[in-house]
Amino acid sequence: MLPLSVVIIANKVVEDTYERHTFLVNLLNQYKLNYNVIYVCTTDYADKENIASIVANTPDHSLIVTEEETNLNSMIYAGITKADGNDVLLMTTDTNENVISEILAKRKEGYENVYVRKRQNQFVSIFTSTGMGTYHLGQLLMGRELDICNDANVMLIDAKNVDTIAHDPELSKVLRITNQSYEKKYTTIKPEIVHDQPTLNEQKPFNSLLSLGVASIAYYIALFFMACIFPIFNNGIYSWWIVCAIIIWLALGLLSSAIIARNYNRSRMGDSVPLDINNDPIVKITSVIEYGDAIYKNSVNSNNSSNEASRREKQVDKSTNEHQSKKRGRPKKVSSTASKEITSTAKTTKPRGRPKGSKNKVKE
């Protein structure tokens, strides 16, 4: 089994960073995996110092810090390209622990690609599945690869797909929401909770497909009445105008499904990885922090209880100093500690280039 690179996108601030990291490491060790962990965040990420401390004090860990304006797809691309030759477990800082456990369990069972799709209740899923069918019909009409409607930020990706993504940054997200390796063993898991701090889109990812499903069912009902019910009340005879109406209705349905599929697919893509005039990716990395970097090593305690004890100790010392200052008639002594800044030289992700003769048909 190939080594595993865990790429964690730090796009949300969680309160239990250390606990989540400890859980992940223990889980990886439980499966006896050969792994490394790659965090990716932007320079303005609020919890950057804590993650940097974790990385500096833990072997086989690293942190990629990109410019503040870097979009999510570019952050993911930067992390995936660092996992050269490895399978990738892609996740976010708030990915539910049960989802991580289930993905690793599926990998142990032999699945090389594991996709994640949020579970819906049975009634709603009827309309969503209908909308998904209409969406896929539109994609087929446009000659596109079918969107498997998974969460594009949490998945297991085999090394072959990792290499494909690394060599085609423009289609990096398209390659994460379409199955490019049908010959490999894959599966889709459907947990009730994917993200512990979901955005509106992550909480209800299929709202658009649900609406499309309702409209599609109304369309099919109208088509059924024209094609089947009308002849019953017309002595089994199709009038010329009803035949024309059915043909026009079918044509409008196919055209509408193609337009809707194109628009929905574009909304799924989000901001793409920017390219230069040579079609090479532009992902500006301000610094890379590795295990053992002295500026962060042992700079933050590795558990919350130690942090809490330290805070309480400081509060006691502060109260004592204030009391002594007042007793002596002296002003309180105020001290400040300047935060340590990252001073690494700015870097740019190494262009990988695109393989000649790419046959991907999903390009916008």
mmCIF file of C-alpha atoms in Angstrom:
data_model
loop_
_atom_site.group_PDB
_atom_site.id
_atom_site.type_symbol
_atom_site.label_atom_id
_atom_site.label_comp_id
_atom_site.label_asym_id
_atom_site.label_seq_id
_atom_site.Cartn_x
_atom_site.Cartn_y
_atom_site.Cartn_z
ATOM 1 C CA MET A 1 0.000 0.000 0.000
ATOM 2 C CA LEU A 2 1.330 3.438 -0.998
ATOM 3 C CA PRO A 3 2.196 6.084 1.610
ATOM 4 C CA LEU A 4 -0.618 8.457 2.552
ATOM 5 C CA SER A 5 -0.401 12.250 2.567
ATOM 6 C CA VAL A 6 -3.057 13.903 4.723
ATOM 7 C CA VAL A 7 -3.773 17.361 3.286
ATOM 8 C CA ILE A 8 -5.678 19.530 5.772
ATOM 9 C CA ILE A 9 -7.090 22.820 4.507
ATOM 10 C CA ALA A 10 -7.221 25.316 7.374
ATOM 11 C CA ASN A 11 -10.085 27.485 6.164
ATOM 12 C CA LYS A 12 -12.079 27.490 9.429
ATOM 13 C CA VAL A 13 -10.982 28.177 12.988
ATOM 14 C CA VAL A 14 -11.867 25.381 15.416
ATOM 15 C CA GLU A 15 -11.571 25.548 19.196
ATOM 16 C CA ASP A 16 -10.109 22.062 19.623
ATOM 17 C CA THR A 17 -7.218 22.126 17.159
ATOM 18 C CA TYR A 18 -4.913 20.038 19.349
ATOM 19 C CA GLU A 19 -7.561 17.441 20.201
ATOM 20 C CA ARG A 20 -8.456 16.995 16.528
ATOM 21 C CA HIS A 21 -4.809 16.641 15.599
ATOM 22 C CA THR A 22 -4.230 14.087 18.366
ATOM 23 C CA PHE A 23 -7.249 12.078 17.203
ATOM 24 C CA LEU A 24 -6.003 12.088 13.608
ATOM 25 C CA VAL A 25 -2.474 10.984 14.502
ATOM 26 C CA ASN A 26 -3.741 8.233 16.808
ATOM 27 C CA LEU A 27 -6.101 7.007 14.081
ATOM 28 C CA LEU A 28 -3.341 6.936 11.461
ATOM 29 C CA ASN A 29 -1.054 5.083 13.855
ATOM 30 C CA GLN A 30 -3.862 2.651 14.640
ATOM 31 C CA TYR A 31 -3.945 1.657 10.967
ATOM 32 C CA LYS A 32 -0.118 1.452 10.979
ATOM 33 C CA LEU A 33 0.139 3.756 7.985
ATOM 34 C CA ASN A 34 3.215 5.337 6.476
ATOM 35 C CA TYR A 35 1.993 8.925 6.349
ATOM 36 C CA ASN A 36 2.808 12.613 6.443
ATOM 37 C CA VAL A 37 0.516 15.532 7.291
ATOM 38 C CA ILE A 38 0.364 18.744 5.260
ATOM 39 C CA TYR A 39 -1.550 21.757 6.577
ATOM 40 C CA VAL A 40 -2.384 24.623 4.213
ATOM 41 C CA CYS A 41 -3.539 28.068 5.361
ATOM 42 C CA THR A 42 -3.328 31.720 4.331
ATOM 43 C CA THR A 43 -1.240 34.405 6.062
ATOM 44 C CA ASP A 44 -4.316 35.898 7.783
ATOM 45 C CA TYR A 45 -5.580 32.585 9.214
ATOM 46 C CA ALA A 46 -6.400 33.264 12.874
ATOM 47 C CA ASP A 47 -5.088 29.944 14.248
ATOM 48 C CA LYS A 48 -1.906 29.857 12.158
ATOM 49 C CA GLU A 49 0.468 30.042 15.147
ATOM 50 C CA ASN A 50 -1.072 27.012 16.864
ATOM 51 C CA ILE A 51 -0.882 24.922 13.697
ATOM 52 C CA ALA A 52 2.703 26.075 13.148
ATOM 53 C CA SER A 53 3.530 24.911 16.670
ATOM 54 C CA ILE A 54 1.964 21.499 16.046
ATOM 55 C CA VAL A 55 3.941 21.132 12.826
ATOM 56 C CA ALA A 56 7.254 22.239 14.334
ATOM 57 C CA ASN A 57 6.920 19.720 17.171
ATOM 58 C CA THR A 58 5.632 16.712 15.222
ATOM 59 C CA PRO A 59 7.712 14.612 12.787
ATOM 60 C CA ASP A 60 6.508 14.267 9.178
ATOM 61 C CA HIS A 61 4.386 17.399 9.439
ATOM 62 C CA SER A 62 4.537 20.615 7.413
ATOM 63 C CA LEU A 63 2.559 23.812 6.947
ATOM 64 C CA ILE A 64 2.210 25.704 3.677
ATOM 65 C CA VAL A 65 1.297 29.369 4.149
ATOM 66 C CA THR A 66 -0.069 31.126 1.075
ATOM 67 C CA GLU A 67 -0.994 34.719 0.333
ATOM 68 C CA GLU A 68 -4.115 36.119 1.964
ATOM 69 C CA GLU A 69 -5.967 36.322 -1.368
ATOM 70 C CA THR A 70 -5.404 32.644 -2.243
ATOM 71 C CA ASN A 71 -8.699 30.929 -3.080
ATOM 72 C CA LEU A 72 -9.736 27.524 -1.743
ATOM 73 C CA ASN A 73 -9.010 25.588 -4.942
ATOM 74 C CA SER A 74 -5.502 27.044 -5.068
ATOM 75 C CA MET A 75 -4.875 26.070 -1.438
ATOM 76 C CA ILE A 76 -5.981 22.507 -2.159
ATOM 77 C CA TYR A 77 -3.828 22.409 -5.283
ATOM 78 C CA ALA A 78 -0.771 23.559 -3.286
ATOM 79 C CA GLY A 79 -1.304 20.786 -0.745
ATOM 80 C CA ILE A 80 -1.902 18.064 -3.327
ATOM 81 C CA THR A 81 1.214 18.936 -5.329
ATOM 82 C CA LYS A 82 3.342 18.535 -2.191
ATOM 83 C CA ALA A 83 2.036 14.953 -1.846
ATOM 84 C CA ASP A 84 4.001 13.822 -4.891
ATOM 85 C CA GLY A 85 3.575 10.105 -5.560
ATOM 86 C CA ASN A 86 1.344 9.423 -2.543
ATOM 87 C CA ASP A 87 -2.341 8.739 -2.047
ATOM 88 C CA VAL A 88 -4.055 11.777 -0.526
ATOM 89 C CA LEU A 89 -6.614 12.061 2.237
ATOM 90 C CA LEU A 90 -8.056 15.521 1.635
ATOM 91 C CA MET A 91 -9.928 17.153 4.508
ATOM 92 C CA THR A 92 -10.557 20.448 6.314
ATOM 93 C CA THR A 93 -9.867 21.477 9.898
ATOM 94 C CA ASP A 94 -13.544 20.953 10.803
ATOM 95 C CA THR A 95 -14.073 17.581 9.064
ATOM 96 C CA ASN A 96 -16.104 15.328 11.346
ATOM 97 C CA GLU A 97 -13.994 12.652 13.042
ATOM 98 C CA ASN A 98 -16.424 9.869 12.082
ATOM 99 C CA VAL A 99 -15.977 10.747 8.406
ATOM 100 C CA ILE A 100 -12.185 10.449 8.708
ATOM 101 C CA SER A 101 -12.542 7.095 10.449
ATOM 102 C CA GLU A 102 -14.918 5.775 7.795
ATOM 103 C CA ILE A 103 -12.665 6.868 4.917
ATOM 104 C CA LEU A 104 -9.633 5.134 6.439
ATOM 105 C CA ALA A 105 -11.705 2.026 7.108
ATOM 106 C CA LYS A 106 -12.748 1.945 3.434
ATOM 107 C CA ARG A 107 -9.109 2.340 2.394
ATOM 108 C CA LYS A 108 -8.189 -0.646 4.528
ATOM 109 C CA GLU A 109 -10.919 -2.618 2.722
ATOM 110 C CA GLY A 110 -9.129 -1.914 -0.564
ATOM 111 C CA TYR A 111 -10.967 1.153 -1.893
ATOM 112 C CA GLU A 112 -8.525 3.475 -3.646
ATOM 113 C CA ASN A 113 -10.918 6.399 -4.090
ATOM 114 C CA VAL A 114 -13.513 7.300 -1.472
ATOM 115 C CA TYR A 115 -15.995 10.116 -2.100
ATOM 116 C CA VAL A 116 -18.218 11.820 0.471
ATOM 117 C CA ARG A 117 -21.803 12.928 -0.082
ATOM 118 C CA LYS A 118 -23.965 14.286 2.732
ATOM 119 C CA ARG A 119 -26.900 12.026 3.581
ATOM 120 C CA GLN A 120 -30.466 13.260 3.102
ATOM 121 C CA ASN A 121 -33.742 11.938 4.427
ATOM 122 C CA GLN A 122 -35.513 9.475 2.162
ATOM 123 C CA PHE A 123 -38.339 11.802 1.069
ATOM 124 C CA VAL A 124 -36.077 14.705 0.102
ATOM 125 C CA SER A 125 -33.649 12.363 -1.652
ATOM 126 C CA ILE A 126 -36.381 11.418 -4.155
ATOM 127 C CA PHE A 127 -36.496 14.973 -5.487
ATOM 128 C CA THR A 128 -32.715 15.405 -5.224
ATOM 129 C CA SER A 129 -32.066 12.205 -7.176
ATOM 130 C CA THR A 130 -34.481 13.365 -9.877
ATOM 131 C CA GLY A 131 -32.683 16.696 -10.088
ATOM 132 C CA MET A 132 -29.344 14.903 -10.239
ATOM 133 C CA GLY A 133 -30.647 12.812 -13.145
ATOM 134 C CA THR A 134 -31.646 15.953 -15.047
ATOM 135 C CA TYR A 135 -28.253 17.502 -14.282
ATOM 136 C CA HIS A 136 -26.434 14.430 -15.591
ATOM 137 C CA LEU A 137 -28.607 14.396 -18.720
ATOM 138 C CA GLY A 138 -27.536 17.967 -19.435
ATOM 139 C CA GLN A 139 -23.883 17.055 -18.905
ATOM 140 C CA LEU A 140 -24.206 14.138 -21.329
ATOM 141 C CA LEU A 141 -25.735 16.442 -23.939
ATOM 142 C CA MET A 142 -22.709 18.749 -23.570
ATOM 143 C CA GLY A 143 -20.251 15.844 -23.703
ATOM 144 C CA ARG A 144 -19.000 16.382 -20.133
ATOM 145 C CA GLU A 145 -17.792 13.928 -17.506
ATOM 146 C CA LEU A 146 -20.541 13.282 -14.958
ATOM 147 C CA ASP A 147 -20.351 15.189 -11.686
ATOM 148 C CA ILE A 148 -20.690 12.626 -8.867
ATOM 149 C CA CYS A 149 -22.035 15.451 -6.647
ATOM 150 C CA ASN A 150 -19.608 14.765 -3.822
ATOM 151 C CA ASP A 151 -17.986 17.106 -1.312
ATOM 152 C CA ALA A 152 -14.949 18.374 -3.231
ATOM 153 C CA ASN A 153 -12.979 19.120 -0.041
ATOM 154 C CA VAL A 154 -13.154 15.777 1.786
ATOM 155 C CA MET A 155 -12.116 12.565 0.005
ATOM 156 C CA LEU A 156 -9.510 9.881 -0.537
ATOM 157 C CA ILE A 157 -7.648 10.264 -3.844
ATOM 158 C CA ASP A 158 -5.401 7.585 -5.307
ATOM 159 C CA ALA A 159 -1.870 8.454 -6.477
ATOM 160 C CA LYS A 160 -2.831 8.346 -10.169
ATOM 161 C CA ASN A 161 -5.541 10.980 -9.693
ATOM 162 C CA VAL A 162 -3.195 13.021 -7.513
ATOM 163 C CA ASP A 163 -0.702 13.112 -10.372
ATOM 164 C CA THR A 164 -3.431 14.043 -12.869
ATOM 165 C CA ILE A 165 -4.583 16.929 -10.669
ATOM 166 C CA ALA A 166 -1.013 18.134 -10.158
ATOM 167 C CA HIS A 167 -0.453 18.256 -13.923
ATOM 168 C CA ASP A 168 -3.733 20.019 -14.736
ATOM 169 C CA PRO A 169 -4.331 22.873 -12.252
ATOM 170 C CA GLU A 170 -7.008 24.485 -14.415
ATOM 171 C CA LEU A 171 -9.216 21.411 -14.018
ATOM 172 C CA SER A 172 -8.132 20.533 -10.489
ATOM 173 C CA LYS A 173 -11.628 20.832 -9.009
ATOM 174 C CA VAL A 174 -13.308 19.167 -11.984
ATOM 175 C CA LEU A 175 -11.002 16.214 -11.399
ATOM 176 C CA ARG A 176 -12.077 16.083 -7.750
ATOM 177 C CA ILE A 177 -15.812 15.891 -8.505
ATOM 178 C CA THR A 178 -15.611 13.413 -11.379
ATOM 179 C CA ASN A 179 -14.354 9.853 -11.240
ATOM 180 C CA GLN A 180 -11.258 9.639 -13.432
ATOM 181 C CA SER A 181 -10.334 6.084 -12.404
ATOM 182 C CA TYR A 182 -13.284 3.780 -13.045
ATOM 183 C CA GLU A 183 -10.857 0.881 -13.311
ATOM 184 C CA LYS A 184 -9.907 1.376 -9.659
ATOM 185 C CA LYS A 185 -12.014 0.306 -6.702
ATOM 186 C CA TYR A 186 -14.062 3.255 -5.438
ATOM 187 C CA THR A 187 -17.050 3.967 -3.221
ATOM 188 C CA THR A 188 -19.142 6.851 -1.890
ATOM 189 C CA ILE A 189 -19.950 7.202 1.798
ATOM 190 C CA LYS A 190 -22.986 9.195 2.968
ATOM 191 C CA PRO A 191 -22.573 10.496 6.519
ATOM 192 C CA GLU A 192 -25.155 12.688 8.219
ATOM 193 C CA ILE A 193 -22.472 15.198 9.254
ATOM 194 C CA VAL A 194 -19.468 15.991 7.065
ATOM 195 C CA HIS A 195 -18.319 19.295 8.588
ATOM 196 C CA ASP A 196 -18.672 20.260 12.241
ATOM 197 C CA GLN A 197 -18.854 23.949 11.329
ATOM 198 C CA PRO A 198 -20.633 23.806 7.952
ATOM 199 C CA THR A 199 -21.209 26.813 5.771
ATOM 200 C CA LEU A 200 -24.703 27.254 4.361
ATOM 201 C CA ASN A 201 -23.667 25.499 1.166
ATOM 202 C CA GLU A 202 -22.054 22.629 3.112
ATOM 203 C CA GLN A 203 -25.096 22.305 5.365
ATOM 204 C CA LYS A 204 -27.509 22.081 2.432
ATOM 205 C CA PRO A 205 -25.332 21.180 -0.566
ATOM 206 C CA PHE A 206 -28.189 19.921 -2.730
ATOM 207 C CA ASN A 207 -30.617 22.849 -2.531
ATOM 208 C CA SER A 208 -30.208 23.586 -6.231
ATOM 209 C CA LEU A 209 -30.649 19.930 -7.188
ATOM 210 C CA LEU A 210 -33.706 19.710 -4.933
ATOM 211 C CA SER A 211 -35.341 22.645 -6.736
ATOM 212 C CA LEU A 212 -34.347 21.159 -10.089
ATOM 213 C CA GLY A 213 -35.880 17.849 -9.032
ATOM 214 C CA VAL A 214 -39.221 19.471 -8.174
ATOM 215 C CA ALA A 215 -39.272 21.283 -11.533
ATOM 216 C CA SER A 216 -38.282 18.075 -13.349
ATOM 217 C CA ILE A 217 -41.099 16.070 -11.783
ATOM 218 C CA ALA A 218 -43.586 18.776 -12.831
ATOM 219 C CA TYR A 219 -42.123 18.595 -16.359
ATOM 220 C CA TYR A 220 -42.455 14.795 -16.499
ATOM 221 C CA ILE A 221 -46.055 14.936 -15.243
ATOM 222 C CA ALA A 222 -46.968 17.395 -18.023
ATOM 223 C CA LEU A 223 -45.230 15.180 -20.604
ATOM 224 C CA PHE A 224 -47.079 12.120 -19.292
ATOM 225 C CA PHE A 225 -50.457 13.858 -19.665
ATOM 226 C CA MET A 226 -49.699 14.920 -23.232
ATOM 227 C CA ALA A 227 -48.303 11.550 -24.289
ATOM 228 C CA CYS A 228 -50.624 9.149 -22.436
ATOM 229 C CA ILE A 229 -53.684 10.800 -20.940
ATOM 230 C CA PHE A 230 -54.744 12.925 -23.930
ATOM 231 C CA PRO A 231 -55.221 9.973 -26.342
ATOM 232 C CA ILE A 232 -57.448 8.239 -23.788
ATOM 233 C CA PHE A 233 -59.926 11.110 -23.972
ATOM 234 C CA ASN A 234 -59.534 11.428 -27.755
ATOM 235 C CA ASN A 235 -60.502 7.909 -28.805
ATOM 236 C CA GLY A 236 -56.861 6.800 -28.841
ATOM 237 C CA ILE A 237 -55.947 9.301 -31.543
ATOM 238 C CA TYR A 238 -53.110 11.825 -31.391
ATOM 239 C CA SER A 239 -54.116 15.155 -32.892
ATOM 240 C CA TRP A 240 -51.493 16.857 -35.021
ATOM 241 C CA TRP A 241 -51.215 19.734 -32.550
ATOM 242 C CA ILE A 242 -50.598 17.428 -29.572
ATOM 243 C CA VAL A 243 -47.807 15.683 -31.526
ATOM 244 C CA CYS A 244 -46.227 19.075 -32.223
ATOM 245 C CA ALA A 245 -46.665 20.028 -28.545
ATOM 246 C CA ILE A 246 -44.921 16.836 -27.397
ATOM 247 C CA ILE A 247 -41.989 17.397 -29.792
ATOM 248 C CA ILE A 248 -41.614 21.034 -28.712
ATOM 249 C CA TRP A 249 -41.931 20.041 -25.031
ATOM 250 C CA LEU A 250 -39.183 17.417 -25.402
ATOM 251 C CA ALA A 251 -36.910 19.851 -27.225
ATOM 252 C CA LEU A 252 -37.429 22.504 -24.555
ATOM 253 C CA GLY A 253 -36.692 19.942 -21.850
ATOM 254 C CA LEU A 254 -33.405 18.843 -23.433
ATOM 255 C CA LEU A 255 -32.307 22.418 -24.082
ATOM 256 C CA SER A 256 -33.215 23.478 -20.542
ATOM 257 C CA SER A 257 -31.359 20.541 -18.978
ATOM 258 C CA ALA A 258 -28.190 21.447 -20.920
ATOM 259 C CA ILE A 259 -28.366 25.123 -19.890
ATOM 260 C CA ILE A 260 -29.119 24.273 -16.255
ATOM 261 C CA ALA A 261 -26.301 21.708 -16.165
ATOM 262 C CA ARG A 262 -23.832 24.245 -17.537
ATOM 263 C CA ASN A 263 -24.823 26.904 -14.988
ATOM 264 C CA TYR A 264 -24.879 24.502 -12.043
ATOM 265 C CA ASN A 265 -21.523 23.054 -13.033
ATOM 266 C CA ARG A 266 -20.026 26.537 -13.133
ATOM 267 C CA SER A 267 -21.360 27.297 -9.660
ATOM 268 C CA ARG A 268 -19.802 24.039 -8.424
ATOM 269 C CA MET A 269 -16.409 25.036 -9.790
ATOM 270 C CA GLY A 270 -15.885 28.204 -7.757
ATOM 271 C CA ASP A 271 -12.725 30.228 -8.316
ATOM 272 C CA SER A 272 -10.177 28.306 -10.349
ATOM 273 C CA VAL A 273 -6.429 28.125 -9.850
ATOM 274 C CA PRO A 274 -5.005 31.207 -11.642
ATOM 275 C CA LEU A 275 -2.666 30.524 -14.555
ATOM 276 C CA ASP A 276 0.031 32.590 -16.218
ATOM 277 C CA ILE A 277 0.422 33.094 -19.957
ATOM 278 C CA ASN A 278 2.116 29.691 -20.226
ATOM 279 C CA ASN A 279 -0.829 27.992 -18.453
ATOM 280 C CA ASP A 280 1.336 27.292 -15.414
ATOM 281 C CA PRO A 281 -0.277 27.684 -11.968
ATOM 282 C CA ILE A 282 0.199 30.853 -9.931
ATOM 283 C CA VAL A 283 0.041 29.920 -6.250
ATOM 284 C CA LYS A 284 2.112 32.298 -4.142
ATOM 285 C CA ILE A 285 3.537 30.638 -1.032
ATOM 286 C CA THR A 286 4.889 33.016 1.607
ATOM 287 C CA SER A 287 6.504 30.338 3.785
ATOM 288 C CA VAL A 288 6.765 26.612 4.457
ATOM 289 C CA ILE A 289 7.124 25.460 8.067
ATOM 290 C CA GLU A 290 8.593 22.035 8.738
ATOM 291 C CA TYR A 291 9.197 19.809 11.741
ATOM 292 C CA GLY A 292 11.992 21.143 13.940
ATOM 293 C CA ASP A 293 11.740 24.827 12.939
ATOM 294 C CA ALA A 294 13.145 26.559 16.028
ATOM 295 C CA ILE A 295 10.933 29.647 15.820
ATOM 296 C CA TYR A 296 7.866 27.539 16.628
ATOM 297 C CA LYS A 297 9.316 24.538 18.453
ATOM 298 C CA ASN A 298 7.735 24.189 21.913
ATOM 299 C CA SER A 299 6.237 27.666 21.541
ATOM 300 C CA VAL A 300 2.729 26.468 22.403
ATOM 301 C CA ASN A 301 1.695 23.752 24.843
ATOM 302 C CA SER A 302 0.423 20.583 23.206
ATOM 303 C CA ASN A 303 -2.819 20.267 25.188
ATOM 304 C CA ASN A 304 -5.574 22.527 26.398
ATOM 305 C CA SER A 305 -5.223 21.632 30.059
ATOM 306 C CA SER A 306 -1.643 22.933 30.092
ATOM 307 C CA ASN A 307 -2.779 26.087 28.329
ATOM 308 C CA GLU A 308 -5.545 26.599 30.845
ATOM 309 C CA ALA A 309 -3.182 26.041 33.786
ATOM 310 C CA SER A 310 -0.746 28.550 32.314
ATOM 311 C CA ARG A 311 -3.502 31.129 31.866
ATOM 312 C CA ARG A 312 -4.658 30.671 35.438
ATOM 313 C CA GLU A 313 -1.085 30.986 36.710
ATOM 314 C CA LYS A 314 -0.644 34.238 34.793
ATOM 315 C CA GLN A 315 -3.914 35.568 36.193
ATOM 316 C CA VAL A 316 -2.753 34.779 39.748
ATOM 317 C CA ASP A 317 0.625 36.447 39.135
ATOM 318 C CA LYS A 318 -1.084 39.491 37.656
ATOM 319 C CA SER A 319 -3.415 39.839 40.637
ATOM 320 C CA THR A 320 -0.466 39.508 43.033
ATOM 321 C CA ASN A 321 1.557 42.139 41.181
ATOM 322 C CA GLU A 322 -1.386 44.537 41.135
ATOM 323 C CA HIS A 323 -1.912 44.050 44.851
ATOM 324 C CA GLN A 324 1.786 44.639 45.612
ATOM 325 C CA SER A 325 1.917 47.689 43.336
ATOM 326 C CA LYS A 326 -1.018 49.293 45.088
ATOM 327 C CA LYS A 327 0.444 48.455 48.489
ATOM 328 C CA ARG A 328 3.765 50.099 47.599
ATOM 329 C CA GLY A 329 2.096 53.069 45.946
ATOM 330 C CA ARG A 330 3.773 52.316 42.619
ATOM 331 C CA PRO A 331 2.085 52.154 39.194
ATOM 332 C CA LYS A 332 1.471 48.703 37.746
ATOM 333 C CA LYS A 333 4.169 47.367 35.485
ATOM 334 C CA VAL A 334 2.817 46.565 32.051
ATOM 335 C CA SER A 335 4.734 44.149 29.852
ATOM 336 C CA SER A 336 4.120 43.178 26.245
ATOM 337 C CA THR A 337 5.502 40.423 24.093
ATOM 338 C CA ALA A 338 5.684 41.018 20.361
ATOM 339 C CA SER A 339 4.335 38.165 18.259
ATOM 340 C CA LYS A 340 6.888 36.313 16.208
ATOM 341 C CA GLU A 341 6.476 36.848 12.476
ATOM 342 C CA ILE A 342 7.225 34.402 9.699
ATOM 343 C CA THR A 343 10.187 35.734 7.769
ATOM 344 C CA SER A 344 10.633 33.069 5.131
ATOM 345 C CA THR A 345 11.232 34.229 1.575
ATOM 346 C CA ALA A 346 8.159 34.116 -0.677
ATOM 347 C CA LYS A 347 7.992 31.129 -2.953
ATOM 348 C CA THR A 348 5.834 30.004 -5.835
ATOM 349 C CA THR A 349 4.547 26.487 -6.274
ATOM 350 C CA LYS A 350 6.725 24.741 -8.804
ATOM 351 C CA PRO A 351 4.891 24.508 -12.120
ATOM 352 C CA ARG A 352 4.213 20.938 -13.008
ATOM 353 C CA GLY A 353 3.111 21.480 -16.574
ATOM 354 C CA ARG A 354 0.349 19.597 -18.336
ATOM 355 C CA PRO A 355 0.879 16.189 -19.927
ATOM 356 C CA LYS A 356 0.717 16.208 -23.699
ATOM 357 C CA GLY A 357 -2.375 14.826 -25.317
ATOM 358 C CA SER A 358 -4.687 15.291 -22.305
ATOM 359 C CA LYS A 359 -8.072 13.833 -23.154
ATOM 360 C CA ASN A 360 -10.097 15.361 -20.370
ATOM 361 C CA LYS A 361 -13.437 16.416 -21.743
ATOM 362 C CA VAL A 362 -14.686 18.456 -18.829
ATOM 363 C CA LYS A 363 -12.849 21.679 -19.512
ATOM 364 C CA GLU A 364 -15.060 24.741 -19.242
#
